[in-house]
mmCIF file with all atom_site columns, C-alpha atoms in Angstrom:
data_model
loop_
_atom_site.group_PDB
_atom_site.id
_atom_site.type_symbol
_atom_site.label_atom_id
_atom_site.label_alt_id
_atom_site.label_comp_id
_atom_site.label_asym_id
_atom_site.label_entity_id
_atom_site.label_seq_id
_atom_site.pdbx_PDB_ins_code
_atom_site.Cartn_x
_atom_site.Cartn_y
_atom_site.Cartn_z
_atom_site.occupancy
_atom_site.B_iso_or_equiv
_atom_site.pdbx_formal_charge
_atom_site.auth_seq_id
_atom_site.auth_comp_id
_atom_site.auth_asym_id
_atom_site.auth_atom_id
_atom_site.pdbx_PDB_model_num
ATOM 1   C CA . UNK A 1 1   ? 0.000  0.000   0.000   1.00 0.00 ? 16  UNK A CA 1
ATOM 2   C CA . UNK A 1 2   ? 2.748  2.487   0.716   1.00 0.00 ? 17  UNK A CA 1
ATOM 3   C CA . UNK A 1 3   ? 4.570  1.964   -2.256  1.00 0.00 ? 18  UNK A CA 1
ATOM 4   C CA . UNK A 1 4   ? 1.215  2.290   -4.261  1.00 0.00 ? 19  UNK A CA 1
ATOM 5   C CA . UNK A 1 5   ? 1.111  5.707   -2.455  1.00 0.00 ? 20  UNK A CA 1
ATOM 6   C CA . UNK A 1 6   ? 4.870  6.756   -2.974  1.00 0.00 ? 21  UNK A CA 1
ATOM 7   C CA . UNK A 1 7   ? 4.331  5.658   -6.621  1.00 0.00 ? 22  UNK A CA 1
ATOM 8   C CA . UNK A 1 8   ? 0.788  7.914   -6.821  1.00 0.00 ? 23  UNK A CA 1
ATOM 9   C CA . UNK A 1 9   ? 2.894  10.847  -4.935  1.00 0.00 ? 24  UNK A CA 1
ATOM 10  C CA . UNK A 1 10  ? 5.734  10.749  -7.464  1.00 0.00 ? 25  UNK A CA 1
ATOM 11  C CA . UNK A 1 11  ? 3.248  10.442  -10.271 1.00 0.00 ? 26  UNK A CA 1
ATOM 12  C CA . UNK A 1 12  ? 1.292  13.562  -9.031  1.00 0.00 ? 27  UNK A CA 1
ATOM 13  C CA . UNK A 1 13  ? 4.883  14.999  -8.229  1.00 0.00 ? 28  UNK A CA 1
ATOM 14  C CA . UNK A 1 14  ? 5.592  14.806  -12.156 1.00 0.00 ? 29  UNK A CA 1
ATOM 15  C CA . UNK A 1 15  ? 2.229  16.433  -13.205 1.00 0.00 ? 30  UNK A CA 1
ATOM 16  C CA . UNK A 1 16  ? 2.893  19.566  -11.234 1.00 0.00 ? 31  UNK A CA 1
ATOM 17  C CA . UNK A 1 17  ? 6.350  19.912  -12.638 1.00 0.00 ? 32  UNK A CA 1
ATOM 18  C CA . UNK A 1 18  ? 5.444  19.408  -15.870 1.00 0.00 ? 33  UNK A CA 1
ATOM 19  C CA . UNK A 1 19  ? 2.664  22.110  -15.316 1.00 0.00 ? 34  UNK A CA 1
ATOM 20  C CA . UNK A 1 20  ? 4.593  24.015  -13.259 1.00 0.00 ? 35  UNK A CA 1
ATOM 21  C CA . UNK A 1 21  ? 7.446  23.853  -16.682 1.00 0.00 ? 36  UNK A CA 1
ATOM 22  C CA . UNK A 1 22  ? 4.412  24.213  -19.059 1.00 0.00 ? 37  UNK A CA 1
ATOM 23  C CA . UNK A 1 23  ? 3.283  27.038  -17.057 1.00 0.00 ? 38  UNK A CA 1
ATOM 24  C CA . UNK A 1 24  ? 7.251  28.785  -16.681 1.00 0.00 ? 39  UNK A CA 1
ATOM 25  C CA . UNK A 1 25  ? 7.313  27.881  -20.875 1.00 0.00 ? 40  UNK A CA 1
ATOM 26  C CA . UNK A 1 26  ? 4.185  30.139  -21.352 1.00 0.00 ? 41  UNK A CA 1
ATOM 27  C CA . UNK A 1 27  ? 5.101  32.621  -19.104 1.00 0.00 ? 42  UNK A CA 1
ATOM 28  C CA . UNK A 1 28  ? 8.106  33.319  -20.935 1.00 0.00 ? 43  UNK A CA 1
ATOM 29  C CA . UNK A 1 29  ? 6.827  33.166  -24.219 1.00 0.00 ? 44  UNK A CA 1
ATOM 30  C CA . UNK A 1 30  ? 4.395  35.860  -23.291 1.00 0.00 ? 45  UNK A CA 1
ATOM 31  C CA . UNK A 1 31  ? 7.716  37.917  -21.779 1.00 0.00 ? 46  UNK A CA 1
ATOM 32  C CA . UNK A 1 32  ? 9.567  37.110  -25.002 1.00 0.00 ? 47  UNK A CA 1
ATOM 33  C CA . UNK A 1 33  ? 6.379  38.392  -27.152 1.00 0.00 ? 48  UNK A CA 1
ATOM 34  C CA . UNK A 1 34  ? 5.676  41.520  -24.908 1.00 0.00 ? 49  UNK A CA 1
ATOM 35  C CA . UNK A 1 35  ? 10.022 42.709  -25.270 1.00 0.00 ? 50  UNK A CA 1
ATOM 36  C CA . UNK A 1 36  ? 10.101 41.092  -29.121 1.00 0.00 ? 51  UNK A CA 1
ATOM 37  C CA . UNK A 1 37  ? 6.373  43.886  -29.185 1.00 0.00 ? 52  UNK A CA 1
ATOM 38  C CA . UNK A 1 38  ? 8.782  46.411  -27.086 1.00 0.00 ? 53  UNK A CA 1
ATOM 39  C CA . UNK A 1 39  ? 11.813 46.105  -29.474 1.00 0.00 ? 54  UNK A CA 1
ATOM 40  C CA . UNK A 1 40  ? 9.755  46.237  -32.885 1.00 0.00 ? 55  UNK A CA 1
ATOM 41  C CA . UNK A 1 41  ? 8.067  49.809  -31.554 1.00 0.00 ? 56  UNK A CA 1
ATOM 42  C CA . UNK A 1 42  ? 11.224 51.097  -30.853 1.00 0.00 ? 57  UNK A CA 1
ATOM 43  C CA . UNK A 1 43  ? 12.647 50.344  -34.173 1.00 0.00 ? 58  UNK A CA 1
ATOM 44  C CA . UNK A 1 44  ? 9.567  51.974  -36.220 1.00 0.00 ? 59  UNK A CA 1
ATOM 45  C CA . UNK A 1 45  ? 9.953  54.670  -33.818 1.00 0.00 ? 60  UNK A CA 1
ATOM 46  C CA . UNK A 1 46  ? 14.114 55.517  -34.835 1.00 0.00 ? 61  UNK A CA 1
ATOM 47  C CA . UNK A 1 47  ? 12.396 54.771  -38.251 1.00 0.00 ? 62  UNK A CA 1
ATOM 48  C CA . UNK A 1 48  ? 10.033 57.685  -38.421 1.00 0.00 ? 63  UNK A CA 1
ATOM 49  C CA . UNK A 1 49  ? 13.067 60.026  -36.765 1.00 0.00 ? 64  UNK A CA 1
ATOM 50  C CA . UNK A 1 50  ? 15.363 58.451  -39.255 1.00 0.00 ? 65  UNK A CA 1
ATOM 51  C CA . UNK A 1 51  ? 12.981 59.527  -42.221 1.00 0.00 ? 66  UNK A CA 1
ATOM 52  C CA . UNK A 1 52  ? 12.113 63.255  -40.478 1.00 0.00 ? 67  UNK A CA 1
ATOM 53  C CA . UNK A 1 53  ? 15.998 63.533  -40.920 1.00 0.00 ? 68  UNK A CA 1
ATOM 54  C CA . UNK A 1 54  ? 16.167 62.190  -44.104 1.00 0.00 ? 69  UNK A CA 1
ATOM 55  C CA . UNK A 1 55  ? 13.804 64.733  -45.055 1.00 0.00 ? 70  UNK A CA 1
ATOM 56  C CA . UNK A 1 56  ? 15.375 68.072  -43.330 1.00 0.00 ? 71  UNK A CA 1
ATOM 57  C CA . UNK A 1 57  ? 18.463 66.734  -44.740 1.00 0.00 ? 72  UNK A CA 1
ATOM 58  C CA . UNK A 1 58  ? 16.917 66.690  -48.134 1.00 0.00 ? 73  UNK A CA 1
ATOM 59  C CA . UNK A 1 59  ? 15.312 70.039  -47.679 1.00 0.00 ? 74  UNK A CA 1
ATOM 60  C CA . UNK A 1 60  ? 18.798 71.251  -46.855 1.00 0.00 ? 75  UNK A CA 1
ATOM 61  C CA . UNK A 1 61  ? 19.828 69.974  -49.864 1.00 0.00 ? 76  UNK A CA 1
ATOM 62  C CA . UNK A 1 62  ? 17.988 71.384  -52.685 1.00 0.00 ? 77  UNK A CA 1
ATOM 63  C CA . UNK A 1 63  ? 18.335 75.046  -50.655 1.00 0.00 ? 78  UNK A CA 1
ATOM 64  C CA . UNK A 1 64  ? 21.579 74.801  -50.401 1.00 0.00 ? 79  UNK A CA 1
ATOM 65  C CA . UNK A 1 65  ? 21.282 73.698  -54.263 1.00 0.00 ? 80  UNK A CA 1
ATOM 66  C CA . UNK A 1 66  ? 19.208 76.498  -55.651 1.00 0.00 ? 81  UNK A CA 1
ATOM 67  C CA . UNK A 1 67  ? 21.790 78.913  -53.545 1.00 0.00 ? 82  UNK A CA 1
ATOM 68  C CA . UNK A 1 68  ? 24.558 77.342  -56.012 1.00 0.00 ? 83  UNK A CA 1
ATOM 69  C CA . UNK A 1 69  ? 22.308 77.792  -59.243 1.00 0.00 ? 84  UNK A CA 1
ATOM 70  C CA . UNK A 1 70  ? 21.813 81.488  -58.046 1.00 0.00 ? 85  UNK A CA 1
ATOM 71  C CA . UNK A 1 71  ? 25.043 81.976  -56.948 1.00 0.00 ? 86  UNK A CA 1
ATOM 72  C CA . UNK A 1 72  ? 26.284 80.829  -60.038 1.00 0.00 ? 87  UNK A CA 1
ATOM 73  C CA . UNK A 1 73  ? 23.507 82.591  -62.703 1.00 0.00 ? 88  UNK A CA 1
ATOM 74  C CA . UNK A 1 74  ? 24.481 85.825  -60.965 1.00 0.00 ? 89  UNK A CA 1
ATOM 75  C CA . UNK A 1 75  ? 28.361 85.380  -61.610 1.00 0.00 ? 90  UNK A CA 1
ATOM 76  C CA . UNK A 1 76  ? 27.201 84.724  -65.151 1.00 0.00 ? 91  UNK A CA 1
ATOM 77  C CA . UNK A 1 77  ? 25.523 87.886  -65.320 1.00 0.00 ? 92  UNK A CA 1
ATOM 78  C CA . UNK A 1 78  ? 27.911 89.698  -63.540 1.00 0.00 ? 93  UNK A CA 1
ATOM 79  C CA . UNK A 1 79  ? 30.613 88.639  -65.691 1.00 0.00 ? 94  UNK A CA 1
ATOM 80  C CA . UNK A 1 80  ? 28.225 89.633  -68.713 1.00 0.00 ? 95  UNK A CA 1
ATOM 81  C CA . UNK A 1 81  ? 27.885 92.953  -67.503 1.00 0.00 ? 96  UNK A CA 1
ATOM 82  C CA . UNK A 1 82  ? 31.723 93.751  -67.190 1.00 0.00 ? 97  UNK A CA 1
ATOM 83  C CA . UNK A 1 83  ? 32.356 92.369  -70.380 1.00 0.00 ? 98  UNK A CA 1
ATOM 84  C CA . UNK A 1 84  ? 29.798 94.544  -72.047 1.00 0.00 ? 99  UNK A CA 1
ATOM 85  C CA . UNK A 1 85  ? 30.948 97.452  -69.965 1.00 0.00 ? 100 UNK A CA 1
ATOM 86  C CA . UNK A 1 86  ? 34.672 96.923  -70.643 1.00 0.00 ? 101 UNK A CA 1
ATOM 87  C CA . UNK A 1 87  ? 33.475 96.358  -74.679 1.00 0.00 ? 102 UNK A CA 1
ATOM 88  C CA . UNK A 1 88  ? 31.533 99.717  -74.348 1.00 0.00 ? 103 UNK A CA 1
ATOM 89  C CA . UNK A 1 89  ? 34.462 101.626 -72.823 1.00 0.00 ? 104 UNK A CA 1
ATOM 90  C CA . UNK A 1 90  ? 36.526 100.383 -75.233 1.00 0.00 ? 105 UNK A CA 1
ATOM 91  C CA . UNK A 1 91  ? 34.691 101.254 -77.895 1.00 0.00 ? 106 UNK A CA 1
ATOM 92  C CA . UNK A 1 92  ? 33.998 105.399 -76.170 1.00 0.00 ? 107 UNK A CA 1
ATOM 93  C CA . UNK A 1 93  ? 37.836 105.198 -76.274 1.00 0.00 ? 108 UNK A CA 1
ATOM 94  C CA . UNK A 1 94  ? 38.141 104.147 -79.413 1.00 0.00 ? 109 UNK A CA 1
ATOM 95  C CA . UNK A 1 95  ? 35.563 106.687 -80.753 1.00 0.00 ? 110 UNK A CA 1
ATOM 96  C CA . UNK A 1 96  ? 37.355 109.563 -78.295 1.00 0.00 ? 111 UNK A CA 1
ATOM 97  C CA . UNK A 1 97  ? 40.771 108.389 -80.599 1.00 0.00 ? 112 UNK A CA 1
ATOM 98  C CA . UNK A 1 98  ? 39.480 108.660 -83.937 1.00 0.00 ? 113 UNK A CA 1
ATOM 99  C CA . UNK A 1 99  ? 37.553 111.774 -83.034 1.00 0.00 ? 114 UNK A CA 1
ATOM 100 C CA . UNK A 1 100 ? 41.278 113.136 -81.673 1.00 0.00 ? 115 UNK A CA 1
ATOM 101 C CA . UNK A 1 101 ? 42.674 111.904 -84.880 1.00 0.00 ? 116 UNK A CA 1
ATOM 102 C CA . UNK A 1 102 ? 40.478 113.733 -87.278 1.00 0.00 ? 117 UNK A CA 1
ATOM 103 C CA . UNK A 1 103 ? 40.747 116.846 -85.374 1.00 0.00 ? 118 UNK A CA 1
#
């Protein structure tokens, strides 16, 4: 009778530890889901900084871009402008000589 009972004890012993290891198997499944949950928000969160960067960056960019272009159509001009002026004084100084010549 007693070893009927030791055996019953050691069979109910095995139960609980197999609940109590189906139970600790759950448990951290759950814990694994809830920090794998955790993990995944924080990524899309550096995501949507990541791309709000991106996009000042990009913003940057093409201002700092159309600042060249500007930069660059004025020099044109610019240059344009003393050539046409230096062409024009030339040609008062030429017209200054020829008058002084014929004179």
């Amino acid at each position: 009778m007693e070893n009927r009972n030791d055996r019953i004890n050691e069979e109910l012993k095995e139960e609980i530890n197999e609940e109590d290891i189906n139970s600790s198997i759950k448990r951290h499944i759950k814990e694994g889901n809830e920090l794998k949950r955790k993990i995944i928000d924080l990524i899309e969160e550096q995501n949507e900084e990541l791309r709000s960067q991106n996009k000042k960056i990009t913003e940057l960019i093409e201002e700092a871009n159309y600042k060249i272009r500007f930069m660059k159509m004025k020099q044109v001009i610019e240059e344009e402008y003393d050539s046409e002026e230096t062409t024009s004084t030339i040609q008062e100084e030429r017209t200054e000589e020829v008058s002084i010549n014929r004179r």
